[in-house]
Short mmCIF file of C-alpha atoms in Angstrom, two decimals:
data_model
loop_
_atom_site.label_atom_id
_atom_site.label_comp_id
_atom_site.label_asym_id
_atom_site.label_seq_id
_atom_site.Cartn_x
_atom_site.Cartn_y
_atom_site.Cartn_z
CA UNK A 87 103.18 18.45 100.93
CA UNK A 88 100.02 20.36 100.05
CA UNK A 89 99.13 23.88 101.10
CA UNK A 90 95.77 25.63 101.04
CA UNK A 91 95.82 29.42 101.04
CA UNK A 92 92.60 31.37 101.59
CA UNK A 93 92.02 34.99 100.64
CA UNK A 94 89.20 37.48 100.28
CA UNK A 95 88.03 37.95 103.84
CA UNK A 96 87.45 41.33 105.42
CA UNK A 97 84.97 43.74 106.95
CA UNK A 98 81.68 44.29 105.16
CA UNK A 99 78.38 45.95 106.06
CA UNK A 100 75.20 43.92 106.45
CA UNK A 101 73.71 43.20 103.04
CA UNK A 102 77.12 43.36 101.39
CA UNK A 103 79.09 40.73 99.48
CA UNK A 104 82.48 39.07 99.66
CA UNK A 105 84.18 36.42 97.56
CA UNK A 106 86.54 33.99 99.25
CA UNK A 107 89.17 32.01 97.36
CA UNK A 108 91.19 28.99 98.40
CA UNK A 109 94.07 27.83 96.23
CA UNK A 110 95.72 24.45 96.70
CA UNK A 111 99.35 23.95 95.75
CA UNK A 112 102.03 21.30 96.11
CA UNK A 113 102.13 17.63 95.28
CA UNK A 114 98.62 17.15 93.90
CA UNK A 115 97.42 14.36 91.66
CA UNK A 116 93.76 15.23 92.00
CA UNK A 117 91.35 16.86 94.43
CA UNK A 118 88.05 15.29 95.43
CA UNK A 119 85.69 17.24 97.67
CA UNK A 120 86.45 20.84 98.56
CA UNK A 121 84.51 22.48 101.39
CA UNK A 122 84.16 25.73 103.25
CA UNK A 123 83.72 25.68 107.03
CA UNK A 124 83.39 28.53 109.50
CA UNK A 125 83.92 29.00 113.19
CA UNK A 126 82.46 31.88 115.16
CA UNK A 127 83.81 32.81 118.61
CA UNK A 128 82.60 30.34 121.23
CA UNK A 129 81.03 28.05 118.65
CA UNK A 130 81.98 24.83 116.96
CA UNK A 131 83.29 24.76 113.43
CA UNK A 132 80.44 24.14 111.00
CA UNK A 133 80.16 23.16 107.36
CA UNK A 134 79.04 26.07 105.19
CA UNK A 135 79.19 24.59 101.69
CA UNK A 136 80.80 21.73 99.81
CA UNK A 137 81.51 20.82 96.21
CA UNK A 138 82.56 17.49 94.72
CA UNK A 139 85.02 16.95 91.88
CA UNK A 140 81.99 16.65 89.62
CA UNK A 141 80.68 20.01 90.88
CA UNK A 142 77.76 18.71 92.91
CA UNK A 143 77.12 21.15 95.73
CA UNK A 144 75.56 21.21 99.17
CA UNK A 145 74.89 24.09 101.56
CA UNK A 146 74.04 24.69 105.18
CA UNK A 147 70.43 25.79 105.53
CA UNK A 148 71.56 29.10 107.00
CA UNK A 149 73.34 30.14 103.77
CA UNK A 150 71.14 28.61 101.06
CA UNK A 151 70.16 31.19 98.49
CA UNK A 152 72.86 33.62 99.65
CA UNK A 153 76.17 31.76 99.20
CA UNK A 154 77.47 30.00 96.10
CA UNK A 155 80.39 27.58 96.04
CA UNK A 156 82.31 26.91 92.84
CA UNK A 157 85.66 25.50 91.79
CA UNK A 158 88.23 25.78 89.03
CA UNK A 159 89.86 22.37 88.72
CA UNK A 160 92.58 23.66 86.40
CA UNK A 161 93.66 26.09 89.11
CA UNK A 162 92.97 23.76 92.09
CA UNK A 163 90.92 26.59 93.54
CA UNK A 164 87.57 26.75 95.30
CA UNK A 165 85.50 29.91 95.70
CA UNK A 166 82.72 31.04 97.99
CA UNK A 167 80.59 33.93 96.78
CA UNK A 168 78.76 35.36 99.77
CA UNK A 169 75.87 37.77 99.17
CA UNK A 170 73.34 39.39 101.48
CA UNK A 171 75.73 38.97 104.38
CA UNK A 172 74.37 39.10 107.91
CA UNK A 173 76.12 39.81 111.23
CA UNK A 174 75.67 36.15 112.14
CA UNK A 175 77.90 35.22 109.20
CA UNK A 176 80.83 36.71 111.12
CA UNK A 177 83.42 33.97 111.62
CA UNK A 178 86.78 32.64 110.56
CA UNK A 179 86.25 30.77 107.30
CA UNK A 180 88.36 27.72 106.51
CA UNK A 181 88.67 25.68 103.34
CA UNK A 182 89.22 21.95 103.34
CA UNK A 183 90.31 19.71 100.51
CA UNK A 184 90.55 15.94 100.14
CA UNK A 185 93.65 15.46 98.01
CA UNK A 186 95.13 12.47 96.18
CA UNK A 187 98.88 13.04 96.16
CA UNK A 188 100.22 9.96 94.36
CA UNK A 189 99.30 6.84 92.43
CA UNK A 190 98.40 4.94 95.60
CA UNK A 191 95.11 6.90 95.34
CA UNK A 192 95.14 7.39 99.08
CA UNK A 193 93.34 10.57 100.05
CA UNK A 194 94.64 13.11 102.56
CA UNK A 195 92.69 15.93 104.15
CA UNK A 196 94.16 19.41 104.26
CA UNK A 197 92.96 22.64 105.85
CA UNK A 198 93.71 26.25 105.13
CA UNK A 199 94.79 28.72 107.78
CA UNK A 200 91.47 30.58 107.81
CA UNK A 201 90.35 34.03 106.78
CA UNK A 202 88.32 36.41 108.95
CA UNK A 203 84.93 37.60 107.74
CA UNK A 204 83.30 40.34 109.81
CA UNK A 205 79.83 41.64 109.00
CA UNK A 206 79.10 44.83 110.90
CA UNK A 207 77.81 48.34 110.40
#
């Protein structure tokens, strides 16, 4: 079994910064893509940023230039540095990981429990 645990959310003023972390633990052989999603009240969950095992990245247009995704493969951890935060960034942020758990090389998708980010003055 694999668990993803997010941390780093909270309340921040507009223009402020937060750094989210998501650590994967359990029966892990390797991790392929790791992504951050968010879901605001009344809206669908959306992809915020993604990073491959080779550290190629992609971002939603709404966060380009403000958010940076990175990962530490030795720690099975993905980060999301969020700068210049806006009220519209308020949402529950979830991490997702595509994990290979054994030598069959089959990949399984896991989600974290979510962490609340609130941007408000």
